Amino acid sequence: MNKADLIRAEEKKTPKRTIDVVRAGLAKRYRAEGRFKLYGLGAIIISLLCLAILFISIVGKGYPAFQQTFIQLEVFFDPAVLGQENLSSANFPGLVKKTLRNMFPDVKGRSDKRALYQLVSTGAAFQLREMILKDPGLVGKTVSVWVPADDDVDMLMKGHFDRKMSESGGRLNNKQLAWIDELSRQGKIEKRFNTIFFTSGDSREPELAGIGGAASGTVLTLVVTLILSFPIGVAAAVYLEEFASKNRWTDLIEVNVNNLAAVPSIVFGLLGLGVFLNFFGLPRSAPLVGGLVLTLMTLPIIIIASRAALQSVPPSIREGALGVGASKMQMVMHHVLPLALPGMLTGTIIGMARALGETAPLLMIGMVAFIVDIPTGFTDPSTVLPVQIYLWADSPERAFVERTSAAIIVLLAFLIIMNAAAIILRKKFERRW
Amino acid sequence: MAKKTVLLATALVFIFVVSTGVVNAQSARDYISIVGSSTVYPFATVVAEQFGKTTRYKTPKIESTGSGGGLKLFCAGVGVEHPDITNASRRIKKSELEKCQSNGVTEIVEVKIGYDGIVLANSNRAKPMKLSRKDIFLALAKEVPDPKGGEKLVANPYRTWKDVNPSLPNIRIEVLGPPPTSGTRDAFVELAMESGAKKFDWLAALRKKDKKAFKAVAHTLREDGAYIEAGENDNLIVQKLDANPNAVGIFGFSFLDQNTDKIQGSYVDGVQPSFDAIASGDYPLSRPLFFYVKKAHIGVIPGMEGYLAEFTSEKAWGPDGYLADKGMIPMPDAERYKYRADVAKLRVLTALK
């Protein structure tokens, strides 16, 4: 008799006990549990992998944008070129061209000269203009200035262009390549930290474009959003949780608040266009209107988070306060609200982080725009970081590719800081009962 | 109490912010507001930037709303809350002009600024395609004339370029192009598909008899996967072409101009898209670009005359100007002089020819 027959015989003899059934299935259940754990682990690995790919591709593409190629020019502020009476409208591009001709005296012919001028950014003229306006005493002197190189030169220096392509139609021709080699032999061309990227507004020349304007617009917009959405959201949550009686109307409001949190953001943009722009006549492209629209979008998030925070305050605290004779308002202001505030702040920061990344509602109210001047007020035309990313991603110049990624890095850094602040706040002030 | 003060301050700030907004909107605006075509956007922005940096005026604000959207905003009325200028990658339509006039925008100055080429391009690693407009029509239309002959339409049977025209390579038709919301798509169907369809005599006859039916044939692109709508982002199409040498992409000339190390333009009717070929009119797929100015705003919004002068100066739109560096194709000399004179006199557009 083999083993299987023995077991069968055993089974016939005694009635089946539960423990036997359990034991028989045990190995299978362990295997199932192991698989279940693996699925979970797999899900986490896949999401981490996606995150890693995202970060690697964005950082890999974006980090060169934090450097920019500069060319050193020995500029003689020639009074003959500048003229004397009106320095602000003097011929600064002409001055740059003359300086370049002096550096390469053997360049002859119209098209060669044009090619030579293309090495230096058009921003060089603006830079010289600002120097002269700041210090008119420079006229007649020779100064050594580092000016930004053209975006094509920058791309070449960063290795994005294939040198062999140039004759068959690359962006730079062989003569230009030779001049660049000559400059780098003399140490007059080098990559430096790109401060322009952080301080200046948008530009159509990649080497002059920066996120300064967009970042300032983002700050202004978020200030409006915060000033409006935090007090309104908290007040609404306190009323609904502490004062409102439970009836059909409050149920209806609750359902609507929850629904509103799930409304696609573009709808809020349309609402903003209809109400704030067309009815109230507020200006287009203004951070004020952007902030109002984003307030509508973040309000439900803040209300829901604040209500959850209020609900987590134990009833005993309310009863204790009322028991020693506090009024309802004192109970809320002195006891419940301070205890619920960390949770409310966390919800607010997460809501603001969502508002920070929004473009769709701003599309309708004219914030998707080319804006060079850095906004300083709530009604100045402005744009925001995600919109700036969108606009750059659509630009034909190759150098905008890395600037797009660099702007994404800055945006992600903002988001991480905000989310980290939310976590730290929660950890620091969290109370468990 | 401190909390009361905070609440009060918040309320005050809100009222202040909103009221300044309203006041600002109703009093003068000190910058030019421009809306319109995403095709003209890269050119108008360069002019705006130059203008802002070299004059004492603020840099104009330019929104990229599309030609149709821009004209709608532009025609909404006269007053500082409405845009001063709209860019368009096509001429204003009769219906739009009427809409403008009914809203009180009666004096519009039309400025033609140059041309933009629409290119078909593929990766440098493949051979350049030599297409005719008829080939393009046959390869991309949803319904084409029966290849067996006769005057009837059948669902597009062509799988490879070789099926369309035996001289073309034996690779699957795979074209990445703009979606219907794009102005580039409008121009492409008009310039390439319509003239390709007209090569068939009976379709040309149909056009004379029933314009709508003809447009339905020529303007409908196939939906069986041979034509892929790649979204509005032309950089994305360039990247996809670089990855897939068998695919052909459709986009504006400036994207070809900036990426000549990766992609090459396809010949259309024997002409390869180049700066000179488009400027001379030899290359068939090119369209004019315009902007429209509200005359009532000139003198009200500071800097309008200066912006117009900057845009129509030789250093901007001339053959050696900075717009040409950005990929815009300049107009011939005579046309440039005519439009510059019109702008100087602020000649008003009265009716469309």
Coordinates of N, CA and C in Angstrom, one line a residue, chain A residues 61 110 114 118 122 126 129 151-152 160-162 165 169-171 202-206 208 224 227-228 231 280-285 288 292 333 366 368-373 378-381 391-398 401, chain B residues 1 3 7 10 13-14 17-18 20-22 24-26 31 35 41-43 45-46 48-50 53-55 58-65 73 81 124 232-235 239 254-255 257-262 320-321 325-326:
Chain A
K61 N 17.5 66.2 -18.9 CA 17.3 67.2 -20.0 C 17.5 68.6 -19.5
R110 N 29.3 90.4 -46.9 CA 28.1 90.7 -46.2 C 27.6 89.4 -45.4
R114 N 27.2 88.8 -41.4 CA 26.0 88.4 -40.8 C 26.1 87.2 -39.9
Q118 N 25.7 86.7 -35.7 CA 24.8 85.7 -35.1 C 25.3 84.9 -33.9
T122 N 21.1 88.8 -29.2 CA 20.6 90.2 -29.4 C 20.5 90.9 -28.0
F126 N 21.1 95.1 -25.4 CA 20.4 95.5 -24.2 C 21.3 95.6 -23.0
R129 N 23.4 98.7 -23.3 CA 22.5 99.9 -23.1 C 22.3 100.1 -21.6
D151 N 21.6 81.2 -28.9 CA 21.2 79.9 -28.4 C 21.8 78.8 -29.2
D152 N 22.1 79.0 -30.5 CA 22.7 78.0 -31.4 C 24.1 77.7 -30.9
H160 N 24.7 69.6 -28.0 CA 23.5 69.1 -28.6 C 23.5 69.1 -30.1
F161 N 24.5 69.7 -30.7 CA 24.6 69.7 -32.2 C 25.7 68.8 -32.6
D162 N 25.5 68.1 -33.7 CA 26.5 67.3 -34.3 C 27.4 68.2 -35.2
M165 N 27.3 67.8 -39.0 CA 26.1 68.1 -39.8 C 26.2 69.4 -40.5
G169 N 23.5 71.4 -43.6 CA 22.3 72.1 -43.2 C 22.1 72.2 -41.7
G170 N 23.2 72.1 -40.9 CA 23.0 72.4 -39.5 C 22.7 73.8 -39.2
R171 N 22.5 74.2 -38.0 CA 22.2 75.6 -37.7 C 23.4 76.5 -37.8
D202 N 9.8 86.2 -19.7 CA 9.8 85.4 -20.9 C 10.6 86.2 -22.0
S203 N 11.1 85.4 -23.0 CA 11.7 86.1 -24.2 C 11.6 85.1 -25.3
R204 N 11.6 85.6 -26.5 CA 11.6 84.7 -27.7 C 13.0 84.2 -28.0
E205 N 14.0 84.8 -27.4 CA 15.4 84.3 -27.5 C 15.7 83.4 -26.3
P206 N 15.9 82.1 -26.6 CA 16.0 81.2 -25.4 C 17.1 81.7 -24.4
L208 N 17.8 84.5 -23.5 CA 17.3 85.6 -22.6 C 16.1 85.3 -21.8
V224 N -3.4 85.7 -3.7 CA -4.8 86.0 -3.8 C -5.6 84.7 -3.4
I227 N -5.3 84.1 0.4 CA -6.1 85.1 1.2 C -7.6 84.9 1.2
L228 N -8.0 84.4 0.0 CA -9.5 84.2 -0.1 C -9.9 82.8 0.4
P231 N -9.6 81.7 4.7 CA -10.7 82.1 5.6 C -12.1 81.6 5.2
F280 N -18.1 91.3 -14.2 CA -17.5 92.3 -13.3 C -16.5 93.2 -14.0
G281 N -16.1 92.8 -15.2 CA -15.2 93.6 -16.0 C -13.8 93.7 -15.5
L282 N -13.3 92.7 -14.8 CA -12.0 92.7 -14.3 C -11.0 92.5 -15.5
P283 N -9.7 92.9 -15.4 CA -8.8 92.8 -16.5 C -8.4 91.4 -16.8
R284 N -8.2 91.1 -18.1 CA -7.7 89.8 -18.6 C -6.3 89.6 -18.1
S285 N -5.9 88.4 -18.0 CA -4.5 88.0 -17.7 C -4.0 88.5 -16.4
L288 N -5.1 88.7 -10.1 CA -6.3 88.8 -9.3 C -7.3 87.8 -9.8
L292 N -8.8 84.4 -8.1 CA -10.2 84.2 -7.8 C -10.7 82.8 -8.4
M333 N -13.6 78.9 19.1 CA -12.4 79.7 18.9 C -11.3 79.3 19.9
G366 N -7.1 84.3 -20.1 CA -6.0 85.0 -20.8 C -4.7 85.0 -20.1
V368 N -2.6 82.6 -20.5 CA -1.6 81.9 -21.4 C -1.2 82.9 -22.4
A369 N -0.1 83.7 -22.0 CA 0.3 84.8 -22.8 C 1.8 85.0 -22.8
F370 N 2.3 85.8 -23.8 CA 3.7 86.1 -23.8 C 3.8 87.4 -23.0
I371 N 4.5 87.3 -21.9 CA 4.7 88.5 -21.0 C 6.1 88.6 -20.7
V372 N 6.7 89.7 -21.1 CA 8.1 90.0 -20.9 C 8.4 90.7 -19.5
D373 N 7.6 91.7 -19.3 CA 7.8 92.5 -18.1 C 7.3 91.7 -16.9
F378 N -1.3 93.1 -8.6 CA -2.3 92.1 -8.8 C -3.1 92.3 -10.1
T379 N -2.9 93.4 -10.7 CA -3.7 93.6 -12.0 C -2.7 93.7 -13.2
D380 N -1.4 93.6 -13.0 CA -0.5 93.5 -14.1 C -0.7 92.2 -14.9
P381 N -0.5 92.3 -16.2 CA -0.6 91.1 -17.0 C 0.5 90.1 -16.5
L391 N 4.1 77.0 -22.8 CA 4.5 77.9 -23.9 C 5.9 77.6 -24.5
W392 N 6.8 77.3 -23.6 CA 8.2 76.9 -24.1 C 8.2 75.6 -24.8
A393 N 7.4 74.6 -24.3 CA 7.4 73.3 -24.9 C 6.9 73.4 -26.4
D394 N 6.2 74.5 -26.7 CA 5.7 74.6 -28.1 C 6.5 75.5 -29.0
S395 N 7.7 75.9 -28.5 CA 8.5 76.9 -29.2 C 9.5 76.1 -30.1
P396 N 9.7 76.6 -31.4 CA 10.5 75.8 -32.3 C 12.0 75.7 -31.9
E397 N 12.6 76.7 -31.2 CA 14.0 76.8 -31.0 C 14.4 75.6 -30.1
R398 N 15.5 74.9 -30.4 CA 16.0 73.7 -29.8 C 16.3 74.0 -28.3
V401 N 14.0 73.4 -25.3 CA 13.7 72.1 -24.8 C 14.3 71.9 -23.4
Chain B
M1 N -9.4 92.2 19.6 CA -8.7 90.9 19.6 C -7.9 90.6 18.3
K3 N -7.5 88.0 16.5 CA -8.2 87.3 15.4 C -9.1 88.1 14.6
L7 N -9.2 89.0 10.6 CA -10.4 88.8 9.7 C -10.7 90.1 9.0
T10 N -8.2 90.9 6.3 CA -8.4 90.0 5.2 C -9.5 90.6 4.3
V13 N -8.3 93.8 2.6 CA -7.4 93.5 1.4 C -8.2 93.0 0.2
F14 N -9.2 92.2 0.5 CA -10.0 91.7 -0.6 C -10.7 92.8 -1.3
V17 N -8.2 94.9 -3.2 CA -7.7 94.3 -4.4 C -8.8 94.3 -5.6
V18 N -10.0 94.0 -5.2 CA -11.0 93.9 -6.2 C -11.3 95.3 -6.8
T20 N -9.3 98.0 -6.8 CA -8.3 98.5 -7.7 C -8.3 97.8 -9.1
G21 N -8.7 96.5 -9.0 CA -8.8 95.8 -10.3 C -9.9 96.5 -11.2
V22 N -11.0 96.7 -10.6 CA -12.1 97.3 -11.4 C -11.7 98.7 -11.9
N24 N -8.7 99.9 -12.3 CA -7.6 99.8 -13.4 C -8.2 99.4 -14.7
A25 N -9.2 98.4 -14.6 CA -9.8 97.9 -15.9 C -10.5 99.1 -16.6
Q26 N -11.1 99.9 -15.8 CA -12.0 101.0 -16.4 C -11.2 102.2 -16.8
Y31 N -0.5 99.2 -21.7 CA 0.2 98.3 -22.5 C -0.7 97.8 -23.6
V35 N -4.0 89.4 -29.3 CA -4.5 88.1 -29.2 C -4.3 87.4 -30.6
Y41 N 2.1 83.9 -33.5 CA 2.6 84.1 -32.1 C 4.2 84.2 -32.0
P42 N 4.9 83.2 -32.6 CA 6.3 83.3 -32.5 C 7.0 84.5 -33.2
F43 N 6.3 85.0 -34.2 CA 6.8 86.2 -34.8 C 6.4 87.5 -34.1
T45 N 5.7 87.9 -31.1 CA 6.4 88.0 -29.8 C 7.8 88.6 -29.9
V46 N 8.4 88.3 -31.0 CA 9.8 88.8 -31.2 C 9.7 90.4 -31.4
A48 N 7.3 92.3 -30.4 CA 6.8 92.9 -29.1 C 8.0 93.1 -28.2
E49 N 8.9 92.0 -28.1 CA 10.0 92.1 -27.2 C 11.0 93.2 -27.6
Q50 N 11.3 93.2 -28.9 CA 12.1 94.3 -29.5 C 11.6 95.7 -29.1
K53 N 11.8 96.5 -25.4 CA 13.1 96.7 -24.9 C 13.8 97.9 -25.4
T54 N 13.4 98.4 -26.6 CA 14.1 99.6 -27.2 C 13.3 100.9 -27.1
T55 N 12.0 100.8 -26.6 CA 11.3 102.1 -26.4 C 10.9 102.3 -24.9
K58 N 5.7 99.9 -22.4 CA 5.7 98.5 -21.9 C 5.7 97.5 -23.0
T59 N 6.2 96.3 -22.7 CA 6.1 95.3 -23.7 C 4.7 94.8 -23.9
P60 N 4.2 94.7 -25.1 CA 2.8 94.3 -25.4 C 2.6 92.9 -24.8
K61 N 1.4 92.6 -24.4 CA 1.0 91.3 -24.0 C 0.4 90.5 -25.1
I62 N 0.9 89.3 -25.4 CA 0.4 88.5 -26.5 C -0.2 87.2 -26.1
E63 N -1.5 87.0 -26.4 CA -2.1 85.7 -26.0 C -2.2 84.9 -27.3
S64 N -1.9 83.6 -27.1 CA -2.1 82.7 -28.3 C -3.4 82.0 -28.2
T65 N -4.4 82.5 -28.9 CA -5.8 82.0 -28.8 C -6.2 81.3 -30.1
L73 N -12.5 87.7 -30.0 CA -12.2 88.6 -28.9 C -12.1 90.0 -29.4
E81 N -11.0 97.2 -22.4 CA -11.1 95.8 -22.0 C -11.0 94.9 -23.2
N124 N 16.0 62.5 -41.5 CA 17.2 62.6 -42.3 C 17.8 61.2 -42.8
E232 N -1.2 69.6 -30.9 CA -0.8 70.9 -31.4 C 0.7 71.1 -31.3
N233 N 1.4 70.2 -30.6 CA 2.8 70.5 -30.3 C 3.7 69.9 -31.4
D234 N 4.2 70.9 -32.2 CA 5.0 70.5 -33.4 C 6.3 69.9 -33.0
N235 N 6.9 70.3 -31.8 CA 8.1 69.6 -31.4 C 8.0 68.2 -31.2
Q239 N 10.1 65.0 -32.8 CA 10.8 64.0 -32.0 C 10.3 62.6 -32.6
S254 N 9.0 76.9 -39.7 CA 10.0 77.3 -38.7 C 10.5 76.1 -38.0
F255 N 9.7 75.1 -37.8 CA 10.1 73.9 -37.1 C 11.1 73.1 -37.9
D257 N 13.1 74.5 -40.1 CA 14.2 75.4 -40.1 C 15.1 75.2 -38.9
Q258 N 14.5 75.0 -37.7 CA 15.2 74.8 -36.5 C 15.8 73.4 -36.3
N259 N 15.3 72.5 -37.1 CA 15.7 71.1 -36.8 C 16.3 70.4 -38.1
T260 N 17.0 71.2 -38.9 CA 17.5 70.6 -40.1 C 18.5 69.5 -39.9
D261 N 19.1 69.4 -38.7 CA 20.0 68.3 -38.5 C 19.3 67.0 -38.2
K262 N 18.0 67.0 -38.0 CA 17.2 65.8 -37.7 C 16.3 65.4 -38.9
D320 N 16.3 90.5 -44.7 CA 17.4 90.3 -43.7 C 16.9 90.6 -42.3
G321 N 15.6 90.7 -42.1 CA 15.2 91.1 -40.8 C 15.2 90.0 -39.7
D325 N 14.9 85.5 -39.6 CA 15.8 84.6 -38.8 C 14.9 83.6 -38.0
K326 N 13.7 84.0 -37.6 CA 12.8 83.1 -36.9 C 12.0 82.2 -37.8

